[in-house]
């Protein structure tokens, strides 16, 4: 019956654990989060004792920080009495023939991975154990939370450890096993607080209480309240264990003997008989619970893992495709260069035409930026027009000009010279804002084209440099031409002209809204105030006509020279690069990190595809 139960258990549990372990062995956890149990606790919380009791082997012990990098513990229950072990880290792997080797090998591994100065490393050590007494379980042990640097440790050791712990426990796929000693203020345990920060509801957190034999007399009920989930609520609740203490270790107590003593302790202790009866006490109960929790988590995550693997493979293939194949001979190099330039030109054409089917081009937002600038230009012209209606400054300036002209002009004549000079003054004030807008858009065009160049040529530094030189040259050329056109527009506006019919219609519209007629000069000589009012009205009319021309002509000039012509010329210059045969070798030369990036992407694709195949077989 025991064998039959064991076989059934293995059929239901072991495949899930083996599947996730195989993905982790492939390195898939670099690409997507996998269901995991991580063990965290304050320094000297009894974490090592719990792991020893689960694994059946001794782990590094002593004063100070003993776990200095993540330790992946893969435990497998087997029917035979043969004990097998294996430790792996970096490119090193070693089979272990006896449990007594484990502690020494872990110390050596930590010194290799994290150095001999008690520093912390994020690189993982993997320890696999197969034995008759081991549970079917995989978990990751993380360094205990240390508050004070010891010896040669860096002063920010606590911050470093917390950052490492947080990188694991914040993932939704992680089950957090928090180890808390009973003889401390459990509610304020740092490890529990960290777990609750990333898992406020406690749905991913399971706490295990240690050192129940060290509880002060009378404090047992407080511990039982925790076990009943009445103090600090966790959806997964609490368990309690009693592992070997330092004196037990000094007395050479074996782990099997410690398990027997643990059972006797809970059976004989009146305060903890109930948790034992409810399977909330002892290391074996903890092992069963952890295995059950992990398998449930894996089952729920399978569909997510499948979709994430598919998404990651597609993403990796796209990145590799964007890099192109590594060219070897002259023909391949020219073809490679041609493809790179063609793709770049396709993007800048899409940018100029407003074809935003490609997300990256759309994200550059050149058109929205220019449109916003043109809208600000429109608003500025309207504000200036409004100022003529509401401010006295302009009217006073016209009055000064009228009074200054009396010495040379007989009374009764309209002051056209004053009108003309005032109109030119109004238009001239608009030239500087127009040039500033042109400069702003010129800077944006350069920024956008440079960003596109980096997207396409980041791994080809010499081609990128050549492209940036071309962009700078075209930018300066087109900025000069746009400036010249805008200045020409304003020189044309200085002529003070519009069609008679247009001006007359504007005058008629104005007369309908004014309190006086613009032709009352037939009734006699006009006063200075009347002349100023008439001139001001005429200036308002002419300003509206001129500003209505400029509100479109200035943006059209900028769009033509800065956007359309810049991109057309850039396209021509880029294709002319292909004619520089003596430069092809240099231009397709990759930067040092590009080849490494390609190799990394290929490796990632291989392990993701292996993981997908493993999932299909599973």
Coordinates of C-alpha atoms in Angstrom, one line a residue:
X1 CA 0.0 0.0 0.0
X2 CA 2.8 2.4 0.9
X3 CA 4.5 1.7 -2.5
X4 CA 1.3 2.1 -4.4
X5 CA 0.6 5.4 -2.6
X6 CA 4.2 6.6 -3.3
X7 CA 3.8 5.7 -7.0
X8 CA 0.5 7.6 -7.2
X9 CA 2.0 10.6 -5.4
X10 CA 5.0 10.6 -7.8
X11 CA 2.7 10.4 -10.8
X12 CA 0.8 13.5 -9.6
X13 CA 3.5 15.6 -8.2
X14 CA 7.0 14.8 -9.5
X15 CA 6.3 15.6 -13.2
X16 CA 5.3 19.2 -12.4
X17 CA 8.4 19.8 -10.2
X18 CA 10.6 18.2 -12.8
X19 CA 9.1 20.3 -15.6
X20 CA 9.8 23.6 -13.8
X21 CA 13.2 22.4 -12.7
X22 CA 14.0 21.6 -16.3
X23 CA 13.0 25.1 -17.4
X24 CA 15.1 26.7 -14.7
X25 CA 18.0 24.5 -15.7
X26 CA 17.7 25.8 -19.2
X27 CA 17.9 29.3 -17.8
X28 CA 14.3 30.2 -18.8
X29 CA 13.8 32.1 -15.5
X30 CA 16.1 34.7 -17.1
X31 CA 13.3 35.4 -19.6
X32 CA 10.1 34.9 -17.7
X33 CA 9.1 34.3 -14.0
X34 CA 8.6 30.6 -13.0
X35 CA 6.6 29.3 -10.1
X36 CA 9.0 29.2 -7.1
X37 CA 9.2 29.0 -3.4
X38 CA 11.7 31.4 -1.9
X39 CA 12.8 31.2 1.8
X40 CA 13.4 34.5 3.6
X41 CA 14.0 35.4 7.2
X42 CA 15.9 37.7 9.4
X43 CA 19.5 36.7 10.3
X44 CA 19.5 33.9 12.9
X45 CA 15.8 33.2 12.4
X46 CA 16.4 29.5 12.1
X47 CA 16.2 29.5 8.3
X48 CA 19.2 27.2 7.9
X49 CA 17.8 24.8 10.5
X50 CA 14.5 24.5 8.6
X51 CA 16.3 23.9 5.3
X52 CA 18.6 21.3 6.9
X53 CA 15.5 19.5 8.3
X54 CA 13.9 19.5 4.9
X55 CA 16.9 18.4 2.9
X56 CA 18.6 16.1 5.3
X57 CA 22.0 17.7 4.9
X58 CA 24.0 20.1 6.9
X59 CA 24.3 23.7 5.6
X60 CA 26.9 26.3 6.4
X61 CA 26.5 27.6 9.9
X62 CA 28.2 30.0 12.3
X63 CA 28.2 33.7 13.2
X64 CA 27.4 36.3 10.7
X65 CA 25.9 36.0 7.2
X66 CA 26.1 32.3 6.0
X67 CA 23.9 32.5 2.9
X68 CA 25.5 34.9 0.6
X69 CA 23.8 34.2 -2.7
X70 CA 20.6 32.5 -3.8
X71 CA 20.8 28.7 -3.2
X72 CA 18.4 26.7 -5.3
X73 CA 17.6 23.5 -3.4
X74 CA 16.1 20.7 -5.6
X75 CA 15.0 17.8 -3.5
X76 CA 13.8 14.5 -4.9
X77 CA 12.4 11.5 -3.0
X78 CA 13.6 8.2 -4.3
X79 CA 12.8 4.6 -3.2
X80 CA 16.4 3.4 -3.0
X81 CA 18.8 3.9 0.0
X82 CA 21.4 5.4 -2.3
X83 CA 22.0 9.1 -1.6
X84 CA 23.0 11.3 -4.6
X85 CA 24.0 14.9 -4.7
X86 CA 25.1 17.5 -7.3
X87 CA 26.2 21.1 -7.0
X88 CA 26.4 23.5 -9.9
X89 CA 27.3 27.2 -10.3
X90 CA 28.9 29.3 -13.1
X91 CA 30.3 26.7 -15.5
X92 CA 31.2 24.3 -12.7
X93 CA 29.3 21.1 -11.8
X94 CA 30.3 18.4 -9.4
X95 CA 28.6 15.1 -8.3
X96 CA 28.5 14.5 -4.5
X97 CA 28.7 11.0 -3.1
X98 CA 28.0 11.8 0.6
X99 CA 25.9 14.3 2.6
X100 CA 29.0 15.3 4.5
X101 CA 30.4 17.0 1.4
X102 CA 27.5 19.4 1.1
X103 CA 28.5 22.1 3.6
X104 CA 32.1 22.3 2.4
X105 CA 31.0 22.5 -1.2
X106 CA 28.5 25.3 -0.6
X107 CA 31.1 27.3 1.2
X108 CA 33.5 26.9 -1.7
X109 CA 30.8 27.8 -4.1
X110 CA 29.9 31.0 -2.2
X111 CA 33.5 32.0 -2.1
X112 CA 33.8 31.5 -5.8
X113 CA 30.5 33.2 -6.7
X114 CA 30.5 36.1 -4.1
X115 CA 34.1 36.3 -3.1
X116 CA 35.8 35.6 0.2
X117 CA 35.0 39.0 1.8
X118 CA 31.5 38.0 2.9
X119 CA 29.9 40.0 0.1
X120 CA 26.5 39.2 -1.6
X121 CA 26.0 37.9 -5.2
X122 CA 22.8 37.5 -7.2
X123 CA 24.3 34.5 -9.1
X124 CA 22.5 31.3 -8.1
X125 CA 24.1 28.1 -6.8
X126 CA 22.1 24.9 -7.5
X127 CA 22.2 21.9 -5.1
X128 CA 20.3 18.7 -6.1
X129 CA 19.7 16.0 -3.6
X130 CA 18.1 12.6 -4.1
X131 CA 17.4 10.4 -1.1
X132 CA 14.8 8.3 0.5
X133 CA 14.1 10.9 3.3
X134 CA 14.0 14.0 1.0
X135 CA 10.6 15.4 0.1
X136 CA 9.7 16.2 -3.5
X137 CA 10.3 19.9 -3.4
X138 CA 12.2 22.8 -5.0
X139 CA 12.9 26.0 -3.2
X140 CA 15.3 28.9 -3.3
X141 CA 17.1 30.1 -0.1
X142 CA 18.0 33.8 0.1
X143 CA 20.4 35.6 2.4
X144 CA 19.1 36.4 5.8
X145 CA 18.4 40.1 6.4
X146 CA 21.5 41.6 8.1
X147 CA 21.4 45.1 9.6
X148 CA 25.1 45.6 10.4
X149 CA 28.1 45.1 8.2
X150 CA 30.6 42.7 9.6
X151 CA 34.4 42.7 8.9
X152 CA 35.0 43.6 5.2
X153 CA 31.3 43.6 4.2
X154 CA 30.1 46.8 2.5
X155 CA 28.4 49.3 4.7
X156 CA 25.1 49.0 2.7
X157 CA 24.9 45.2 3.1
X158 CA 21.3 45.5 4.4
X159 CA 20.2 47.5 1.4
X160 CA 21.9 45.0 -1.0
X161 CA 20.2 42.0 0.7
X162 CA 16.8 43.6 0.7
X163 CA 17.1 44.5 -3.0
X164 CA 18.0 40.9 -3.8
X165 CA 15.1 39.5 -1.7
X166 CA 12.7 41.9 -3.2
X167 CA 13.6 40.9 -6.8
X168 CA 12.3 37.4 -6.0
X169 CA 9.4 38.0 -3.7
X170 CA 7.7 40.7 -5.7
X171 CA 6.9 38.3 -8.6
X172 CA 3.4 37.0 -8.7
X173 CA 4.6 33.5 -9.5
X174 CA 6.6 33.3 -6.2
X175 CA 5.4 31.7 -3.0
X176 CA 7.1 33.4 -0.1
X177 CA 8.1 31.2 2.8
X178 CA 8.9 33.5 5.8
X179 CA 10.9 32.0 8.7
X180 CA 10.2 33.7 12.0
X181 CA 11.5 32.7 15.4
X182 CA 8.8 32.4 18.1
X183 CA 10.9 34.1 20.8
X184 CA 10.8 37.5 19.0
X185 CA 8.1 40.1 18.3
X186 CA 6.6 38.2 15.3
X187 CA 4.4 41.1 14.1
X188 CA 7.5 43.3 13.6
X189 CA 9.7 40.7 11.9
X190 CA 11.4 42.4 9.0
X191 CA 11.0 39.5 6.6
X192 CA 7.3 39.3 7.3
X193 CA 7.0 43.1 6.7
X194 CA 8.8 42.8 3.4
X195 CA 6.6 39.9 2.3
X196 CA 3.4 41.9 3.2
X197 CA 4.6 44.9 1.2
X198 CA 4.7 42.9 -2.0
X199 CA 1.8 40.6 -1.0
X200 CA -0.6 42.7 1.1
X201 CA -3.4 40.1 1.1
X202 CA -1.0 37.3 2.1
X203 CA -2.2 35.0 -0.7
X204 CA 1.4 34.2 -1.7
X205 CA 2.9 34.1 1.8
X206 CA 3.3 31.2 4.1
X207 CA 5.0 31.7 7.5
X208 CA 6.8 29.0 9.5
X209 CA 7.5 29.6 13.2
X210 CA 10.7 28.3 14.6
X211 CA 12.3 27.8 18.1
X212 CA 9.1 27.0 20.0
X213 CA 11.2 25.5 22.8
X214 CA 12.7 29.0 23.5
X215 CA 9.3 30.7 24.1
X216 CA 9.0 32.6 27.4
X217 CA 6.6 30.9 29.8
X218 CA 3.1 32.3 29.3
X219 CA 3.7 33.4 25.7
X220 CA 2.5 30.2 24.2
X221 CA -1.1 31.5 23.6
X222 CA 0.3 34.4 21.6
X223 CA 2.0 31.9 19.3
X224 CA -1.3 29.9 19.0
X225 CA -3.2 33.0 18.0
X226 CA -0.7 33.4 15.2
X227 CA -1.2 29.8 14.2
X228 CA -5.0 30.4 14.2
X229 CA -4.4 33.4 11.9
X230 CA -5.8 35.8 14.5
X231 CA -3.0 38.3 14.7
X232 CA -1.2 39.0 11.4
X233 CA -3.5 37.4 8.8
X234 CA -2.0 35.4 5.9
X235 CA -4.3 33.5 3.5
X236 CA -1.9 30.6 3.5
X237 CA -1.5 30.8 7.3
X238 CA 1.3 29.5 9.6
X239 CA 3.1 26.3 10.5
X240 CA 5.4 25.7 13.4
X241 CA 8.5 23.5 13.6
X242 CA 11.2 22.6 16.1
X243 CA 14.6 22.0 14.5
X244 CA 18.1 21.3 15.9
X245 CA 19.6 24.1 18.0
X246 CA 23.2 24.9 18.3
X247 CA 23.6 22.7 21.4
X248 CA 22.0 19.7 19.5
X249 CA 24.5 20.3 16.8
X250 CA 27.4 20.5 19.3
X251 CA 26.1 17.2 20.7
X252 CA 26.2 15.6 17.2
X253 CA 22.5 15.0 17.1
X254 CA 21.6 13.6 13.7
X255 CA 18.8 15.1 11.5
X256 CA 16.8 11.9 11.8
X257 CA 17.1 12.0 15.6
X258 CA 16.1 15.7 15.5
X259 CA 12.9 14.8 13.7
X260 CA 12.0 12.3 16.3
X261 CA 12.7 14.8 19.1
X262 CA 10.5 17.3 17.3
X263 CA 7.5 15.0 17.2
X264 CA 8.0 14.1 20.9
X265 CA 8.1 17.9 21.7
X266 CA 4.8 18.7 20.0
X267 CA 3.1 15.5 21.4
X268 CA 4.2 16.3 25.0
X269 CA 3.6 20.0 24.9
X270 CA 0.0 20.8 25.9
X271 CA 0.1 24.1 24.1
X272 CA 1.0 22.7 20.7
X273 CA -0.9 19.4 20.6
X274 CA -3.7 21.0 18.6
X275 CA -1.5 22.5 15.8
X276 CA 0.1 19.0 15.6
X277 CA -3.4 17.4 15.2
X278 CA -4.3 19.9 12.5
X279 CA -1.1 19.3 10.6
X280 CA 0.3 22.7 11.3
X281 CA 3.4 21.4 13.2
X282 CA 6.6 19.4 12.4
X283 CA 8.9 19.5 9.5
X284 CA 7.2 16.6 7.6
X285 CA 3.9 18.6 7.6
X286 CA 5.8 21.7 6.4
X287 CA 7.3 19.6 3.5
X288 CA 4.0 18.2 2.5
X289 CA 2.4 21.7 2.6
X290 CA 5.1 23.3 0.6
X291 CA 5.0 20.6 -2.1
X292 CA 1.3 20.9 -2.4
X293 CA 1.4 24.7 -2.6
X294 CA 4.1 24.6 -5.3
X295 CA 2.4 22.0 -7.4
X296 CA -0.9 24.0 -7.3
X297 CA 1.0 27.1 -8.3
X298 CA 2.6 25.3 -11.2
X299 CA -0.7 23.9 -12.5
X300 CA -2.3 27.4 -12.4
X301 CA 0.7 28.9 -14.3
X302 CA 1.0 26.4 -17.2
X303 CA -1.2 28.3 -19.6
X304 CA 0.5 31.6 -18.7
X305 CA 4.0 30.0 -19.2
X306 CA 2.9 28.7 -22.6
X307 CA 1.7 32.2 -23.8
X308 CA 4.8 33.9 -22.4
X309 CA 7.1 31.5 -24.1
X310 CA 5.4 32.1 -27.4
X311 CA 5.5 35.8 -26.9
X312 CA 9.2 35.8 -25.9
X313 CA 10.2 33.6 -29.0
X314 CA 8.4 36.1 -31.3
X315 CA 10.0 39.0 -29.6
X316 CA 13.5 37.4 -29.9
X317 CA 13.0 36.6 -33.5
X318 CA 12.0 40.2 -34.2
X319 CA 15.1 41.5 -32.5
X320 CA 17.3 39.1 -34.5
X321 CA 15.5 40.0 -37.7
X322 CA 16.1 43.7 -37.0
X323 CA 19.8 43.0 -36.6
X324 CA 20.0 41.1 -39.9
X325 CA 22.4 38.3 -40.8
X326 CA 26.1 38.8 -40.3
X327 CA 27.6 39.5 -43.8
X328 CA 30.8 37.7 -44.9
X329 CA 31.8 38.4 -48.6
X330 CA 31.5 41.7 -50.5
X331 CA 28.2 40.8 -52.1
X332 CA 26.6 40.0 -48.8
X333 CA 28.0 43.1 -47.2
X334 CA 26.6 45.4 -49.9
X335 CA 23.2 43.6 -49.7
X336 CA 23.3 43.9 -45.9
X337 CA 24.1 47.6 -46.1
X338 CA 21.4 48.1 -48.7
X339 CA 18.7 46.4 -46.6
X340 CA 19.7 48.4 -43.5
X341 CA 19.5 51.7 -45.4
X342 CA 16.3 50.7 -47.2
X343 CA 14.5 49.9 -43.9
X344 CA 15.7 53.2 -42.5
X345 CA 14.4 55.1 -45.6
X346 CA 11.1 53.3 -45.4
X347 CA 10.7 54.6 -41.8
X348 CA 11.6 58.2 -42.7
X349 CA 9.2 58.1 -45.7
X350 CA 6.5 56.8 -43.4
X351 CA 7.4 59.7 -41.0
X352 CA 7.0 62.2 -43.8
X353 CA 3.8 60.8 -45.2
X354 CA 2.1 60.3 -41.8
X355 CA 1.9 56.6 -42.3
X356 CA 2.0 55.4 -38.7
X357 CA 1.3 51.7 -39.2
X358 CA 4.7 51.1 -37.5
X359 CA 4.5 51.7 -33.8
X360 CA 8.1 53.1 -33.5
X361 CA 7.5 55.8 -36.2
X362 CA 4.2 56.6 -34.5
X363 CA 5.8 57.0 -31.2
X364 CA 8.2 59.7 -32.5
X365 CA 5.2 62.1 -32.8
X366 CA 6.7 64.5 -35.3
X367 CA 3.3 65.5 -36.8
X368 CA 1.6 66.1 -33.5
X369 CA 4.5 68.2 -32.3
X370 CA 4.5 70.4 -35.5
X371 CA 0.8 70.7 -35.4
X372 CA 0.9 71.8 -31.8
X373 CA 3.6 74.5 -32.8
X374 CA 1.4 75.7 -35.7
X375 CA -1.6 75.9 -33.4
X376 CA 0.4 78.0 -31.0
X377 CA 1.4 80.3 -33.9
X378 CA -2.3 80.7 -34.8
X379 CA -3.1 81.5 -31.2
X380 CA -0.3 84.0 -31.1
X381 CA -1.6 85.8 -34.1
X382 CA -5.1 85.9 -32.6
X383 CA -3.7 87.3 -29.4
X384 CA -1.9 90.1 -31.2
X385 CA -5.2 90.9 -33.0
X386 CA -7.0 90.9 -29.7
X387 CA -4.4 93.3 -28.3
X388 CA -5.2 95.8 -31.0
X389 CA -8.8 95.7 -29.8
X390 CA -8.1 96.0 -26.0
X391 CA -4.8 97.7 -25.4
X392 CA -4.2 101.5 -25.5
X393 CA -0.5 101.2 -26.3
X394 CA -1.0 100.7 -30.0
X395 CA -3.6 103.5 -30.3
X396 CA -1.3 105.9 -28.4
X397 CA 1.6 105.0 -30.8
X398 CA -0.7 105.7 -33.8
X399 CA -1.7 109.0 -32.2
X400 CA 2.0 110.0 -31.7
X401 CA 2.7 109.2 -35.4
X402 CA -0.3 111.3 -36.6
X403 CA 0.7 114.3 -34.5
X404 CA 4.3 114.0 -35.7
X405 CA 3.1 114.2 -39.3
X406 CA 1.1 117.4 -39.0
X407 CA 4.1 119.5 -39.8
X408 CA 4.3 118.2 -43.4
X409 CA 0.6 117.3 -44.2
X410 CA -2.3 119.7 -44.6
X411 CA -5.4 119.1 -42.4
X412 CA -8.1 116.9 -43.8
X413 CA -5.9 114.4 -45.6
X414 CA -5.8 110.8 -44.5
X415 CA -2.5 109.9 -43.0
X416 CA -1.5 107.0 -45.4
X417 CA 2.1 107.3 -44.5
X418 CA 1.3 106.7 -40.8
X419 CA -0.9 103.8 -41.8
X420 CA 1.8 102.2 -43.9
X421 CA 4.6 102.6 -41.3
X422 CA 2.3 101.3 -38.5
X423 CA 1.2 98.3 -40.5
X424 CA 4.8 97.4 -41.3
X425 CA 5.6 97.7 -37.6
X426 CA 2.7 95.3 -36.7
X427 CA 3.8 92.7 -39.3
X428 CA 7.5 93.0 -38.5
X429 CA 6.8 92.1 -34.9
X430 CA 5.6 88.7 -36.1
X431 CA 8.8 87.7 -37.9
X432 CA 10.9 86.8 -34.8
X433 CA 8.2 84.4 -33.3
X434 CA 7.9 82.8 -36.8
X435 CA 11.7 82.2 -36.9
X436 CA 11.7 80.8 -33.4
X437 CA 9.0 78.3 -34.3
X438 CA 11.0 77.3 -37.4
X439 CA 14.0 76.7 -35.1
X440 CA 11.9 74.6 -32.7
X441 CA 10.6 72.4 -35.4
X442 CA 14.1 72.1 -37.0
X443 CA 15.4 70.8 -33.7
X444 CA 12.6 68.3 -33.4
X445 CA 13.2 67.0 -37.0
X446 CA 16.8 66.5 -36.2
X447 CA 16.0 64.8 -32.9
X448 CA 13.5 62.4 -34.6
X449 CA 15.8 61.5 -37.5
X450 CA 18.7 60.9 -35.2
X451 CA 16.5 58.6 -33.0
X452 CA 15.5 56.7 -36.1
X453 CA 19.2 56.4 -37.1
X454 CA 20.0 54.9 -33.6
X455 CA 17.1 52.5 -34.0
X456 CA 18.4 51.1 -37.3
X457 CA 22.2 51.5 -37.0
X458 CA 23.0 51.3 -33.3
X459 CA 25.1 48.2 -33.8
X460 CA 26.9 49.7 -36.8
X461 CA 28.8 52.7 -35.3
X462 CA 30.5 53.9 -38.5
X463 CA 27.2 53.9 -40.5
X464 CA 25.5 55.6 -37.6
X465 CA 28.2 58.3 -37.5
X466 CA 27.9 58.9 -41.2
X467 CA 24.1 59.1 -41.0
X468 CA 24.3 61.7 -38.2
X469 CA 26.8 63.8 -40.2
X470 CA 24.3 63.7 -43.1
X471 CA 21.4 64.6 -40.9
X472 CA 23.3 67.6 -39.4
X473 CA 24.3 68.8 -42.9
X474 CA 20.7 68.6 -44.2
X475 CA 19.4 70.2 -41.1
X476 CA 21.6 73.2 -41.5
X477 CA 20.8 73.4 -45.2
X478 CA 17.1 73.2 -44.7
X479 CA 17.1 75.5 -41.8
X480 CA 18.8 78.2 -43.9
X481 CA 16.3 77.7 -46.7
X482 CA 13.3 77.8 -44.4
X483 CA 14.7 80.9 -42.7
X484 CA 15.2 82.6 -46.1
X485 CA 11.7 81.7 -47.2
X486 CA 10.2 83.1 -44.0
X487 CA 12.2 86.3 -44.3
X488 CA 11.1 86.6 -47.9
X489 CA 7.4 86.2 -46.8
X490 CA 7.9 89.1 -44.3
X491 CA 9.7 91.2 -46.9
X492 CA 6.7 90.7 -49.2
X493 CA 4.4 91.6 -46.4
X494 CA 6.2 94.9 -46.0
X495 CA 4.8 96.0 -49.3
X496 CA 1.4 96.5 -47.7
X497 CA -0.9 95.0 -50.3
X498 CA -4.2 93.2 -50.7
X499 CA -6.9 93.1 -53.4
X500 CA -9.2 96.1 -53.4
X501 CA -12.3 93.9 -53.3
X502 CA -11.0 92.0 -50.3
X503 CA -10.1 95.2 -48.4
X504 CA -13.4 96.9 -49.3
X505 CA -15.4 93.9 -48.1
X506 CA -13.5 94.0 -44.8
X507 CA -14.2 97.7 -44.5
X508 CA -17.9 97.2 -45.0
X509 CA -18.0 94.5 -42.3
X510 CA -16.2 96.8 -39.9
X511 CA -18.5 99.7 -40.7
X512 CA -21.5 97.6 -39.6
X513 CA -20.0 97.1 -36.2
X514 CA -18.4 100.6 -35.6
X515 CA -20.2 103.5 -34.0
X516 CA -19.0 105.9 -36.7
X517 CA -18.7 105.9 -40.5
X518 CA -15.2 105.9 -42.0
X519 CA -16.4 108.5 -44.6
X520 CA -17.5 111.3 -42.3
X521 CA -14.6 113.4 -43.4
X522 CA -17.0 115.0 -46.0
X523 CA -18.7 116.8 -43.1
X524 CA -15.6 118.8 -42.3
X525 CA -12.1 118.5 -40.9
X526 CA -11.6 115.6 -38.5
X527 CA -10.2 116.0 -35.1
X528 CA -7.0 114.2 -34.1
X529 CA -8.9 111.7 -32.2
X530 CA -11.2 111.0 -35.1
X531 CA -8.2 110.5 -37.4
X532 CA -6.6 108.2 -34.9
X533 CA -9.8 106.2 -34.7
X534 CA -10.0 105.9 -38.4
X535 CA -6.4 104.8 -38.8
X536 CA -6.7 102.3 -36.0
X537 CA -9.7 100.8 -37.7
X538 CA -7.9 100.5 -41.0
X539 CA -4.9 98.9 -39.3
X540 CA -7.1 96.4 -37.6
X541 CA -8.6 95.5 -41.0
X542 CA -5.2 95.1 -42.7
X543 CA -3.7 93.2 -39.8
X544 CA -6.5 90.6 -40.1
X545 CA -5.9 90.2 -43.8
X546 CA -2.1 89.9 -43.4
X547 CA -2.2 87.6 -40.4
X548 CA -4.7 85.3 -42.2
X549 CA -2.1 84.9 -45.0
X550 CA 0.8 84.3 -42.5
X551 CA -1.1 81.9 -40.3
X552 CA -0.9 79.3 -43.2
X553 CA 2.1 80.4 -45.3
X554 CA 4.6 80.3 -42.4
X555 CA 3.7 76.7 -41.4
X556 CA 3.6 75.6 -45.0
X557 CA 7.1 76.9 -45.6
X558 CA 8.3 75.1 -42.5
X559 CA 6.6 71.9 -43.4
X560 CA 8.0 72.0 -46.9
X561 CA 11.6 72.8 -46.1
X562 CA 12.0 71.2 -42.7
X563 CA 9.9 68.0 -43.1
X564 CA 9.2 67.2 -46.7
X565 CA 12.5 68.4 -48.2
X566 CA 14.7 67.3 -45.3
X567 CA 13.4 63.7 -45.6
X568 CA 13.6 63.7 -49.4
X569 CA 17.2 64.8 -49.3
X570 CA 18.1 62.5 -46.5
X571 CA 16.7 59.6 -48.5
X572 CA 18.8 60.6 -51.5
X573 CA 22.0 61.0 -49.4
X574 CA 21.5 57.6 -47.7
X575 CA 21.2 55.8 -51.0
X576 CA 24.3 57.6 -52.3
X577 CA 26.2 55.8 -49.5
X578 CA 25.8 52.6 -51.5
X579 CA 28.0 54.0 -54.2
X580 CA 30.9 54.4 -51.8
X581 CA 32.3 51.0 -52.5
X582 CA 35.6 51.7 -50.7
X583 CA 33.6 52.4 -47.5
X584 CA 31.2 49.4 -47.5
X585 CA 33.5 47.3 -45.3
X586 CA 33.8 50.0 -42.7
X587 CA 30.1 50.9 -42.7
X588 CA 29.0 47.3 -42.0
X589 CA 31.5 46.8 -39.3
X590 CA 29.6 46.0 -36.0
X591 CA 30.4 47.4 -32.7
X592 CA 31.9 45.1 -30.1
X593 CA 28.6 44.4 -28.3
X594 CA 26.5 43.7 -31.4
X595 CA 28.0 40.3 -32.0
X596 CA 27.6 39.5 -28.3
X597 CA 24.0 40.7 -28.5
X598 CA 23.3 38.4 -31.5
X599 CA 24.9 35.5 -29.7
X600 CA 22.8 36.2 -26.6
X601 CA 19.6 36.4 -28.6
X602 CA 20.3 33.1 -30.4
X603 CA 21.0 31.4 -27.1
X604 CA 17.7 32.8 -25.7
X605 CA 15.8 31.6 -28.7
X606 CA 17.3 28.1 -28.4
X607 CA 16.4 27.8 -24.7
X608 CA 12.9 29.2 -25.2
X609 CA 12.3 26.7 -28.1
X610 CA 13.6 23.9 -25.9
X611 CA 11.2 25.0 -23.1
X612 CA 8.3 25.1 -25.6
X613 CA 9.2 21.5 -26.7
X614 CA 9.4 20.4 -23.0
X615 CA 6.0 22.0 -22.4
X616 CA 4.5 20.1 -25.4
X617 CA 6.0 16.8 -24.2
X618 CA 4.7 17.6 -20.6

